[in-house]
Coordinates of C-alpha atoms in Angstrom, one line a residue:
X298 CA 13.4 -35.7 -123.8
X299 CA 11.0 -33.5 -122.2
X300 CA 9.2 -32.7 -125.7
X301 CA 9.2 -36.4 -126.5
X302 CA 7.8 -37.2 -123.1
X303 CA 5.2 -34.5 -123.5
X304 CA 4.2 -35.8 -127.0
X305 CA 3.6 -39.3 -125.6
X306 CA 1.5 -38.0 -122.9
X307 CA -0.4 -35.8 -125.2
X308 CA -1.0 -38.5 -127.7
X309 CA -3.0 -40.6 -125.1
X310 CA -0.6 -43.3 -124.3
X311 CA -0.2 -44.0 -120.5
X312 CA 3.2 -44.2 -118.8
X313 CA 3.8 -47.3 -116.7
X314 CA 4.9 -45.2 -113.6
X315 CA 1.7 -43.2 -113.8
X316 CA -0.4 -46.4 -113.9
X317 CA 1.3 -47.6 -110.7
X318 CA 0.7 -44.2 -109.1
X319 CA -2.9 -44.3 -109.8
X320 CA -3.4 -47.9 -108.7
X321 CA -1.6 -47.0 -105.5
X322 CA -3.9 -44.2 -104.9
X323 CA -6.9 -46.3 -105.5
X324 CA -5.7 -49.0 -103.2
X325 CA -5.0 -46.5 -100.5
X326 CA -8.4 -45.0 -100.9
X327 CA -10.1 -48.4 -100.8
X328 CA -8.0 -49.4 -97.8
X329 CA -8.8 -46.2 -96.0
X330 CA -12.5 -46.8 -96.7
X331 CA -12.2 -50.4 -95.4
X332 CA -10.1 -49.1 -92.4
X333 CA -12.7 -46.6 -91.6
X334 CA -15.4 -49.3 -91.7
X335 CA -13.2 -51.5 -89.5
X336 CA -12.7 -48.8 -87.0
X337 CA -16.3 -48.0 -87.0
X338 CA -17.0 -51.7 -86.4
X339 CA -14.4 -51.9 -83.8
X340 CA -16.1 -49.0 -81.9
X341 CA -19.4 -50.8 -82.1
X342 CA -17.8 -53.9 -80.8
X343 CA -16.1 -52.1 -78.0
X344 CA -19.4 -50.2 -77.1
X345 CA -21.3 -53.6 -77.1
X346 CA -18.6 -55.3 -75.0
X347 CA -18.4 -52.3 -72.7
X348 CA -22.3 -52.4 -72.2
X349 CA -22.1 -56.2 -71.6
X350 CA -19.4 -55.8 -69.0
X351 CA -21.4 -53.0 -67.3
X352 CA -24.6 -55.2 -67.4
X353 CA -22.4 -58.1 -65.9
X354 CA -21.0 -55.9 -63.1
X355 CA -24.4 -54.5 -62.3
X356 CA -26.0 -57.8 -62.2
X357 CA -23.2 -59.1 -60.0
X358 CA -23.6 -56.3 -57.7
X359 CA -27.3 -56.8 -57.7
X360 CA -26.8 -60.4 -56.8
X361 CA -24.4 -59.4 -54.0
X362 CA -26.9 -56.8 -52.6
X363 CA -29.7 -59.5 -52.8
X364 CA -27.7 -62.0 -51.0
X365 CA -26.8 -59.5 -48.3
X366 CA -30.3 -58.5 -47.8
X367 CA -31.4 -62.2 -47.5
X368 CA -28.5 -62.9 -45.0
X369 CA -29.2 -60.1 -42.7
X370 CA -33.0 -59.9 -42.9
X371 CA -33.5 -61.7 -39.6
X372 CA -31.3 -58.9 -38.1
X373 CA -33.1 -55.5 -38.5
X374 CA -31.0 -52.3 -37.9
X375 CA -31.3 -48.6 -38.0
X376 CA -32.8 -46.8 -40.9
X377 CA -30.2 -46.3 -43.6
X378 CA -29.7 -44.1 -46.8
X379 CA -30.5 -45.7 -50.2
X380 CA -27.0 -45.0 -51.4
X381 CA -24.5 -44.8 -48.6
X382 CA -26.4 -46.8 -45.9
X383 CA -25.2 -45.8 -42.3
X384 CA -21.8 -44.7 -43.4
X385 CA -22.4 -41.1 -42.4
X386 CA -23.5 -42.0 -38.9
X387 CA -20.8 -44.6 -38.2
X388 CA -17.6 -43.4 -36.4
X389 CA -18.8 -39.9 -35.6
X390 CA -20.7 -40.5 -32.4
X391 CA -20.4 -43.5 -30.1
X392 CA -23.7 -42.5 -28.4
X393 CA -25.5 -43.2 -31.6
X394 CA -24.1 -46.7 -31.8
X395 CA -25.1 -47.3 -28.2
X396 CA -28.7 -46.1 -28.9
X397 CA -28.9 -48.5 -31.8
X398 CA -27.7 -51.2 -29.4
X399 CA -30.3 -50.5 -26.9
X400 CA -33.0 -50.6 -29.6
X401 CA -31.8 -54.0 -30.9
X402 CA -31.1 -56.2 -28.0
X403 CA -28.8 -58.8 -29.5
X404 CA -27.3 -57.0 -32.4
X405 CA -28.1 -55.0 -35.5
X406 CA -27.2 -54.9 -39.3
X407 CA -25.0 -52.0 -40.4
X408 CA -24.6 -51.0 -43.9
X409 CA -21.7 -49.2 -45.5
X410 CA -23.1 -48.4 -48.9
X411 CA -25.1 -51.1 -50.5
X412 CA -22.5 -53.8 -51.0
X413 CA -21.0 -54.2 -47.5
X414 CA -23.1 -55.1 -44.5
X415 CA -22.2 -56.7 -41.1
X416 CA -24.0 -57.9 -38.0
X417 CA -22.9 -55.7 -35.0
X418 CA -23.0 -57.9 -31.9
X419 CA -24.0 -56.1 -28.7
X420 CA -25.1 -59.0 -26.4
X421 CA -22.9 -61.3 -24.3
X422 CA -24.8 -64.4 -25.4
X423 CA -24.0 -63.6 -29.0
X424 CA -20.4 -62.7 -28.2
X425 CA -20.0 -66.1 -26.4
X426 CA -21.2 -68.0 -29.5
X427 CA -18.8 -66.2 -31.7
X428 CA -15.7 -66.2 -29.4
X429 CA -16.1 -70.1 -28.9
X430 CA -15.2 -70.4 -32.6
X431 CA -12.1 -69.8 -34.4
X432 CA -13.4 -67.9 -37.5
X433 CA -10.9 -65.9 -39.4
X434 CA -10.6 -62.2 -39.3
X435 CA -12.4 -60.2 -41.9
X436 CA -9.9 -59.3 -44.7
X437 CA -12.1 -56.1 -45.7
X438 CA -11.7 -54.7 -42.1
X439 CA -8.0 -55.6 -41.4
X440 CA -6.4 -55.2 -44.8
X441 CA -6.2 -51.4 -44.2
X442 CA -4.1 -51.9 -41.0
X443 CA -2.0 -54.7 -42.5
X444 CA 0.4 -52.3 -44.3
X445 CA 1.2 -50.9 -40.8
X446 CA 1.4 -53.9 -38.5
X447 CA 1.9 -56.7 -41.0
X448 CA 0.3 -60.1 -40.4
X449 CA 1.2 -60.4 -36.8
X450 CA -1.0 -62.0 -34.1
X451 CA -3.7 -59.3 -34.5
X452 CA -4.3 -59.9 -38.2
X453 CA -3.0 -63.4 -39.0
X454 CA -5.2 -66.6 -38.7
X455 CA -5.0 -70.3 -39.2
X456 CA -1.8 -72.3 -38.7
X457 CA 0.5 -69.1 -38.9
X458 CA -1.5 -67.5 -36.0
X459 CA -1.4 -70.7 -34.0
X460 CA 2.5 -71.1 -34.4
X461 CA 3.2 -67.6 -33.6
X462 CA 0.8 -67.5 -30.6
X463 CA 2.5 -70.7 -29.1
X464 CA 5.9 -69.3 -29.9
X465 CA 5.2 -65.8 -28.1
X466 CA 3.3 -67.1 -25.1
X467 CA 6.3 -67.7 -22.9
X468 CA 7.2 -64.0 -23.4
X469 CA 4.3 -63.2 -21.1
X470 CA 4.9 -65.6 -18.3
X471 CA 4.4 -64.3 -14.9
X472 CA 8.1 -64.5 -14.0
X473 CA 8.9 -62.5 -17.2
X474 CA 6.4 -59.9 -16.3
X475 CA 7.4 -59.4 -12.6
X476 CA 10.8 -57.4 -13.3
X477 CA 8.7 -55.2 -15.7
X478 CA 6.9 -53.6 -12.8
X479 CA 9.9 -51.7 -11.6
X480 CA 10.7 -50.5 -15.3
X481 CA 7.0 -49.3 -15.4
X482 CA 7.3 -47.4 -12.2
X483 CA 10.5 -45.6 -13.4
X484 CA 9.0 -44.8 -16.7
X485 CA 5.9 -43.3 -14.7
X486 CA 8.1 -41.4 -12.5
X487 CA 9.7 -39.7 -15.5
X488 CA 6.3 -38.5 -16.5
X489 CA 5.4 -37.2 -13.0
X490 CA 8.6 -35.2 -12.8
X491 CA 7.5 -33.4 -16.1
X492 CA 4.1 -32.9 -14.6
X493 CA 5.7 -31.4 -11.4
X494 CA 7.1 -28.5 -13.7
X495 CA 3.6 -27.9 -15.1
X496 CA 1.7 -27.6 -11.9
X497 CA 2.9 -24.0 -11.0
X498 CA 1.3 -22.6 -14.0
X499 CA -2.2 -23.9 -12.9
X500 CA -3.2 -24.4 -16.3
X501 CA -4.9 -27.6 -17.4
X502 CA -2.7 -30.4 -18.9
X503 CA -3.5 -32.5 -21.9
X504 CA -2.7 -35.9 -20.5
X505 CA -3.1 -38.3 -23.5
X506 CA 0.2 -37.3 -25.2
X507 CA 2.1 -37.4 -22.0
X508 CA 0.8 -40.9 -21.2
X509 CA 1.3 -42.1 -24.7
X510 CA 4.9 -41.2 -24.4
X511 CA 5.2 -43.0 -21.0
X512 CA 3.7 -46.1 -22.2
X513 CA 5.8 -46.2 -25.4
X514 CA 8.9 -45.7 -23.1
X515 CA 7.7 -48.4 -21.0
X516 CA 7.1 -51.0 -23.8
X517 CA 10.4 -50.3 -25.4
X518 CA 12.4 -50.9 -22.1
X519 CA 10.4 -53.9 -21.0
X520 CA 9.8 -55.9 -24.1
X521 CA 12.7 -54.7 -26.2
X522 CA 15.3 -53.5 -23.7
X523 CA 15.6 -50.4 -25.8
X524 CA 16.2 -46.9 -24.2
X525 CA 14.4 -44.5 -26.5
X526 CA 14.5 -41.4 -24.3
X527 CA 11.1 -40.6 -25.9
X528 CA 9.6 -39.0 -22.8
X529 CA 12.4 -36.3 -23.0
X530 CA 11.8 -35.7 -26.7
X531 CA 8.8 -33.6 -26.8
X532 CA 8.5 -33.9 -30.5
X533 CA 8.5 -37.7 -30.9
X534 CA 8.1 -38.6 -34.5
X535 CA 7.0 -42.3 -33.8
X536 CA 4.2 -41.0 -31.5
X537 CA 3.0 -38.5 -34.2
X538 CA 3.1 -41.3 -36.8
X539 CA 1.0 -43.6 -34.6
X540 CA -1.6 -40.9 -34.1
X541 CA -1.5 -40.3 -37.9
X542 CA -1.9 -43.9 -38.8
X543 CA -4.7 -44.6 -36.3
X544 CA -6.7 -41.7 -37.8
X545 CA -5.9 -42.7 -41.4
X546 CA -6.7 -46.5 -41.1
X547 CA -10.1 -45.6 -39.4
X548 CA -10.9 -42.9 -41.9
X549 CA -10.1 -45.0 -44.8
X550 CA -12.4 -47.8 -43.7
X551 CA -15.3 -45.5 -43.3
X552 CA -14.9 -43.8 -46.8
X553 CA -15.9 -46.2 -49.5
X554 CA -14.0 -44.3 -52.2
X555 CA -10.7 -45.0 -50.4
X556 CA -11.3 -48.8 -50.4
X557 CA -9.9 -48.7 -54.0
X558 CA -6.0 -48.9 -53.6
X559 CA -5.2 -47.0 -56.8
X560 CA -7.4 -44.1 -55.8
X561 CA -6.2 -44.0 -52.2
X562 CA -2.5 -44.2 -53.3
X563 CA -3.0 -41.0 -55.5
X564 CA -4.9 -39.2 -52.8
X565 CA -3.5 -36.8 -50.2
X566 CA -4.3 -39.1 -47.5
X567 CA -2.5 -41.9 -49.3
X568 CA 0.6 -39.8 -49.3
X569 CA 0.3 -39.0 -45.6
X570 CA -0.2 -42.8 -44.9
X571 CA 3.0 -43.8 -46.8
X572 CA 5.0 -41.0 -44.9
X573 CA 3.7 -42.2 -41.6
X574 CA 4.3 -45.9 -42.5
X575 CA 7.9 -45.0 -43.3
X576 CA 8.5 -43.3 -39.9
X577 CA 6.9 -46.2 -37.9
X578 CA 8.7 -48.9 -39.8
X579 CA 12.1 -47.1 -39.5
X580 CA 11.5 -47.0 -35.9
X581 CA 10.8 -50.7 -35.7
X582 CA 13.8 -51.7 -37.9
X583 CA 16.0 -49.4 -35.6
X584 CA 14.9 -51.4 -32.5
X585 CA 15.4 -54.8 -34.2
X586 CA 18.8 -53.9 -35.6
X587 CA 20.1 -52.8 -32.3
X588 CA 19.2 -56.0 -30.6
X589 CA 20.7 -58.0 -33.5
X590 CA 23.8 -56.1 -33.0
X591 CA 23.9 -56.8 -29.2
X592 CA 23.4 -60.4 -29.9
X593 CA 26.6 -60.7 -31.8
X594 CA 28.4 -60.0 -28.6
X595 CA 29.1 -63.3 -27.0
X596 CA 28.8 -61.9 -23.5
X597 CA 25.4 -60.5 -24.2
X598 CA 24.4 -63.8 -25.7
X599 CA 25.6 -65.6 -22.5
X600 CA 23.5 -63.4 -20.4
X601 CA 20.3 -64.1 -22.5
X602 CA 20.9 -67.9 -22.5
X603 CA 21.2 -68.0 -18.7
X604 CA 17.9 -66.3 -18.2
X605 CA 15.2 -68.6 -17.1
X606 CA 12.6 -66.7 -19.3
X607 CA 13.4 -64.7 -22.5
X608 CA 11.8 -61.4 -23.2
X609 CA 9.6 -60.6 -26.2
X610 CA 12.2 -59.6 -28.6
X611 CA 14.7 -62.3 -27.5
X612 CA 12.1 -65.0 -28.2
X613 CA 11.5 -63.5 -31.7
X614 CA 15.1 -63.3 -32.6
X615 CA 16.1 -66.8 -31.1
X616 CA 12.9 -68.6 -32.4
X617 CA 13.5 -71.6 -34.6
X618 CA 11.0 -73.9 -36.3
X619 CA 11.4 -77.7 -36.6
X620 CA 13.7 -77.2 -39.6
X621 CA 16.0 -74.9 -37.6
X622 CA 14.7 -71.7 -39.6
X623 CA 14.0 -68.5 -37.7
X624 CA 11.4 -66.0 -38.4
X625 CA 11.4 -64.2 -41.7
X626 CA 12.4 -60.5 -41.5
X627 CA 8.8 -59.6 -42.5
X628 CA 7.2 -61.8 -39.7
X629 CA 9.7 -60.5 -37.1
X630 CA 8.8 -56.8 -38.0
X631 CA 5.1 -57.6 -38.1
X632 CA 5.2 -59.0 -34.6
X633 CA 7.3 -56.2 -33.2
X634 CA 5.1 -53.5 -35.0
X635 CA 1.9 -55.3 -33.6
X636 CA 3.2 -55.4 -29.9
X637 CA 4.6 -52.0 -30.1
X638 CA 1.3 -50.4 -31.2
X639 CA -0.9 -52.6 -29.0
X640 CA 1.4 -52.5 -26.1
X641 CA 1.4 -48.7 -25.8
X642 CA -1.5 -47.0 -27.6
X643 CA -4.2 -49.2 -26.0
X644 CA -2.9 -48.8 -22.5
X645 CA -2.4 -45.1 -23.0
X646 CA -6.1 -44.8 -23.9
X647 CA -7.1 -46.8 -20.8
X648 CA -5.0 -44.9 -18.4
X649 CA -6.1 -41.5 -19.8
X650 CA -9.7 -42.2 -19.5
X651 CA -9.7 -43.8 -16.0
X652 CA -7.8 -40.6 -14.9
X653 CA -10.6 -38.5 -16.5
X654 CA -13.3 -40.7 -14.8
X655 CA -11.5 -40.3 -11.3
X656 CA -11.3 -36.5 -11.9
X657 CA -15.0 -36.4 -12.5
X658 CA -15.8 -38.5 -9.4
X659 CA -13.6 -37.2 -6.6
X660 CA -15.2 -39.7 -4.1
X661 CA -14.1 -42.7 -6.0
X662 CA -10.6 -40.9 -6.5
X663 CA -10.2 -40.5 -2.9
X664 CA -11.1 -44.2 -2.0
X665 CA -8.6 -45.3 -4.6
X666 CA -6.0 -43.2 -3.2
X667 CA -6.6 -44.6 0.3
X668 CA -6.1 -48.1 -1.0
X669 CA -2.9 -47.1 -2.7
X670 CA -1.6 -45.5 0.5
X671 CA -2.4 -48.7 2.4
X672 CA -0.4 -50.8 -0.2
X673 CA 2.5 -48.4 -0.8
X674 CA 2.8 -46.3 2.3
X675 CA 5.4 -43.7 1.6
X676 CA 7.1 -45.7 -1.2
X677 CA 7.3 -44.2 -4.6
X678 CA 7.5 -47.5 -6.4
X679 CA 4.9 -50.3 -7.2
X680 CA 5.6 -53.9 -6.6
X681 CA 3.9 -57.0 -7.9
X682 CA 0.4 -56.1 -6.7
X683 CA -3.2 -55.9 -8.1
X684 CA -5.2 -52.9 -8.8
X685 CA -8.2 -52.3 -11.2
X686 CA -8.8 -52.5 -15.0
X687 CA -10.7 -50.2 -17.3
X688 CA -12.5 -51.1 -20.6
X689 CA -11.3 -50.1 -24.0
X690 CA -13.0 -49.2 -27.2
X691 CA -12.4 -52.1 -29.5
X692 CA -14.4 -53.7 -32.4
X693 CA -13.2 -57.0 -33.6
X694 CA -14.5 -58.0 -37.1
X695 CA -14.5 -61.5 -38.3
X696 CA -15.9 -63.6 -41.1
X697 CA -17.9 -66.8 -40.4
X698 CA -16.1 -69.9 -41.7
X699 CA -19.3 -72.0 -41.2
X700 CA -22.9 -71.1 -40.5
X701 CA -23.9 -70.3 -37.0
X702 CA -27.3 -70.4 -35.1
X703 CA -27.6 -68.1 -32.0
X704 CA -29.3 -68.7 -28.7
X705 CA -32.6 -67.0 -30.0
X706 CA -32.9 -69.3 -33.0
X707 CA -31.6 -66.8 -35.6
X708 CA -28.8 -67.8 -37.9
X709 CA -26.1 -66.5 -40.2
X710 CA -24.6 -68.4 -43.2
X711 CA -21.0 -69.0 -44.0
X712 CA -19.2 -66.0 -45.2
X713 CA -21.2 -63.4 -43.2
X714 CA -19.3 -60.6 -41.4
X715 CA -19.9 -60.1 -37.8
X716 CA -18.4 -57.3 -35.6
X717 CA -18.2 -57.6 -31.8
X718 CA -18.7 -54.0 -30.5
X719 CA -16.9 -54.3 -27.2
X720 CA -18.1 -50.8 -26.3
X721 CA -21.7 -51.9 -26.5
X722 CA -21.2 -55.3 -24.9
X723 CA -19.5 -53.8 -21.9
X724 CA -22.5 -51.5 -21.4
X725 CA -25.3 -54.0 -22.0
X726 CA -28.2 -52.8 -19.8
X727 CA -29.5 -56.3 -19.2
X728 CA -26.4 -57.1 -17.3
X729 CA -25.3 -53.8 -16.0
X730 CA -27.4 -51.5 -13.7
X731 CA -26.9 -47.9 -14.9
X732 CA -24.2 -48.8 -17.3
X733 CA -23.3 -45.2 -18.1
X734 CA -22.5 -44.4 -14.3
X735 CA -18.8 -44.7 -13.2
X736 CA -19.0 -47.3 -10.4
X737 CA -15.8 -49.1 -9.6
X738 CA -17.6 -51.3 -7.1
X739 CA -19.5 -53.1 -9.6
X740 CA -16.3 -55.0 -10.3
X741 CA -16.0 -56.2 -6.6
X742 CA -15.9 -60.1 -6.1
X743 CA -19.4 -60.1 -4.6
X744 CA -20.9 -58.1 -7.5
X745 CA -19.1 -60.1 -10.2
X746 CA -19.6 -63.6 -9.0
X747 CA -22.8 -64.3 -10.8
X748 CA -22.4 -61.9 -13.7
X749 CA -22.4 -63.4 -17.4
X750 CA -18.7 -64.2 -18.2
X751 CA -18.9 -62.3 -21.4
X752 CA -20.6 -59.2 -20.0
X753 CA -17.2 -57.6 -19.6
X754 CA -14.5 -58.5 -22.2
X755 CA -12.0 -55.5 -22.6
X756 CA -9.4 -58.0 -23.7
X757 CA -11.9 -60.2 -25.7
X758 CA -12.2 -63.9 -24.7
X759 CA -11.7 -67.4 -26.0
X760 CA -8.6 -68.7 -28.0
X761 CA -7.8 -65.3 -29.4
X762 CA -7.9 -63.2 -26.3
X763 CA -5.3 -60.6 -25.9
X764 CA -1.9 -62.3 -25.2
X765 CA -0.7 -59.1 -23.5
X766 CA -3.6 -58.5 -21.1
X767 CA -1.5 -59.2 -18.0
X768 CA 1.2 -56.7 -19.2
X769 CA -1.4 -54.1 -19.9
X770 CA -3.1 -54.6 -16.5
X771 CA 0.0 -54.3 -14.6
X772 CA 1.0 -51.0 -16.5
X773 CA -2.3 -49.4 -15.8
X774 CA -2.1 -50.5 -12.1
X775 CA 1.4 -49.0 -11.7
X776 CA 0.6 -45.7 -13.6
X777 CA -2.7 -45.0 -11.9
X778 CA -1.3 -45.8 -8.4
X779 CA 1.8 -43.5 -8.7
X780 CA -0.2 -40.7 -10.3
X781 CA -2.8 -40.7 -7.6
X782 CA -0.2 -40.9 -4.9
X783 CA 1.4 -37.6 -6.0
X784 CA -1.4 -35.6 -7.8
X785 CA -5.1 -34.8 -7.1
X786 CA -6.9 -34.7 -10.3
X787 CA -9.5 -32.0 -11.1
X788 CA -11.8 -31.8 -14.3
X789 CA -11.5 -29.0 -16.7
X790 CA -15.2 -27.9 -17.3
X791 CA -14.3 -25.7 -20.2
X792 CA -12.6 -28.5 -22.2
X793 CA -14.5 -31.6 -21.8
X794 CA -13.3 -34.5 -24.0
X795 CA -15.2 -35.4 -27.2
X796 CA -15.1 -39.1 -27.7
X797 CA -14.1 -40.4 -31.1
X798 CA -13.8 -44.1 -32.0
X799 CA -10.7 -44.9 -34.0
X800 CA -8.6 -48.0 -33.4
X801 CA -8.8 -47.2 -29.7
X802 CA -11.0 -44.8 -27.9
X803 CA -9.6 -41.2 -28.2
X804 CA -10.8 -37.7 -27.6
X805 CA -11.0 -35.3 -30.5
X806 CA -9.7 -32.6 -28.4
X807 CA -7.5 -34.4 -26.0
X808 CA -8.0 -35.2 -22.4
X809 CA -7.4 -32.0 -20.2
X810 CA -7.3 -32.2 -16.5
X811 CA -6.0 -29.8 -13.8
X812 CA -3.3 -31.3 -11.5
X813 CA -2.8 -30.5 -7.9
X814 CA 0.3 -31.4 -6.1
X815 CA -0.5 -33.6 -3.0
X816 CA 1.7 -32.2 -0.1
X817 CA 3.3 -34.5 2.5
X818 CA 1.0 -35.4 5.3
X819 CA -2.2 -35.3 3.0
X820 CA -3.2 -38.7 4.2
X821 CA -2.7 -38.1 7.9
X822 CA -4.8 -34.9 7.7
X823 CA -7.7 -36.6 5.8
X824 CA -7.6 -39.4 8.3
X825 CA -7.9 -37.0 11.2
X826 CA -10.6 -35.0 9.8

């Protein structure tokens, strides 16, 4: 067979299997060549499509930039870099922002890169025009804080905001707030007892952390009837998470590369953010769950139903809409997260900075102490009384839902972003004489009667003013009164605070003061002298 086969091959006659094999090879070669041509063509098409997409994106971004330039042309601002705008200056130094506000009376345009611009409002007349409207909050500014506090009163808008605002307003009725004063006093006294133990060392005390624990303890007991014992826990995880989130939210807003969710998720800061969010949300869930469990007890439910006014968390848990449905779990947690943050971190900032200001101005500290002695006498608890308020650092971004024309004739179109710089408005030199001088008497009735109603708006104004402002005012009154009753505050010249604007006004290195215990009879000796 082999010889026969060989003879046939050698005689020139082709075998059918050989023909098939050769044909297959030829077809494969042809197909490979065609495939190579197709791949080359595909690469050419892909390259052209990529180029077209790039041109489309470039032209789109150019149109965005052109529209932004046209929108904000009537509002000049500080010089900015061709690539990153004013991003490097923003957030590092509040004094720089204040200088810009003095150079541009009503407001100025601020650029973060080339594709995000906003009008920074620094004049009460402009603020009045904006706050009289109900424009929505700016998604670009608030979307970074939304994973933390959800769509609560601070972030939500439209019908959802209106429903929640109407629902929660009874929780801040005066009759509800009155019993809180004693709880605030008790929380403050816990902090003061801790300070008593620190006084003998004669070392400066970093106050911000102590005050933050106290205000957290206060908000937990007042609004949520929750005993956290956070003041005795020197390593409170929730407080650390709030510090971390405040920094990360602010830092992400100021770094354009972190505006992309995918990049931020993979970054080290994204990991830190998720870890802090987990701690904060676990804390909130624990508070809510404990109250839900207590409401299952009929006796506790009877106590709540017999109250004339429900507290904040009772209102949230017992709320029903017209169809008899309660708040969704995500809405419930969003409101609790919002109020837990806004109810402790902002007031902690206010209390800490007023203590620093009083330490720097002993004459005002002594006058304040005299007034407190006149109200409290020898009592170590504060009742339903009035005291003073202190401004906060806050910037409130919003997006115009329709065009607006300001008092000087300049206008902005629909969709433009505006930011109310409360820090600059509260220091407007047109309405405040020596705005950088600490002078509590400027808030007296006679000095305030003819002042512009929007010259001082620490709690904003209009329909979206702070729902918890009376709670915050009471807490600051109680804390400052009891602190000054027991301690004399002295500055630490070697460790002056370095202001840093985050969600609230903080100090990069903390707020360090020296504490001196006031001995019994201090007031009588001062009066005799």
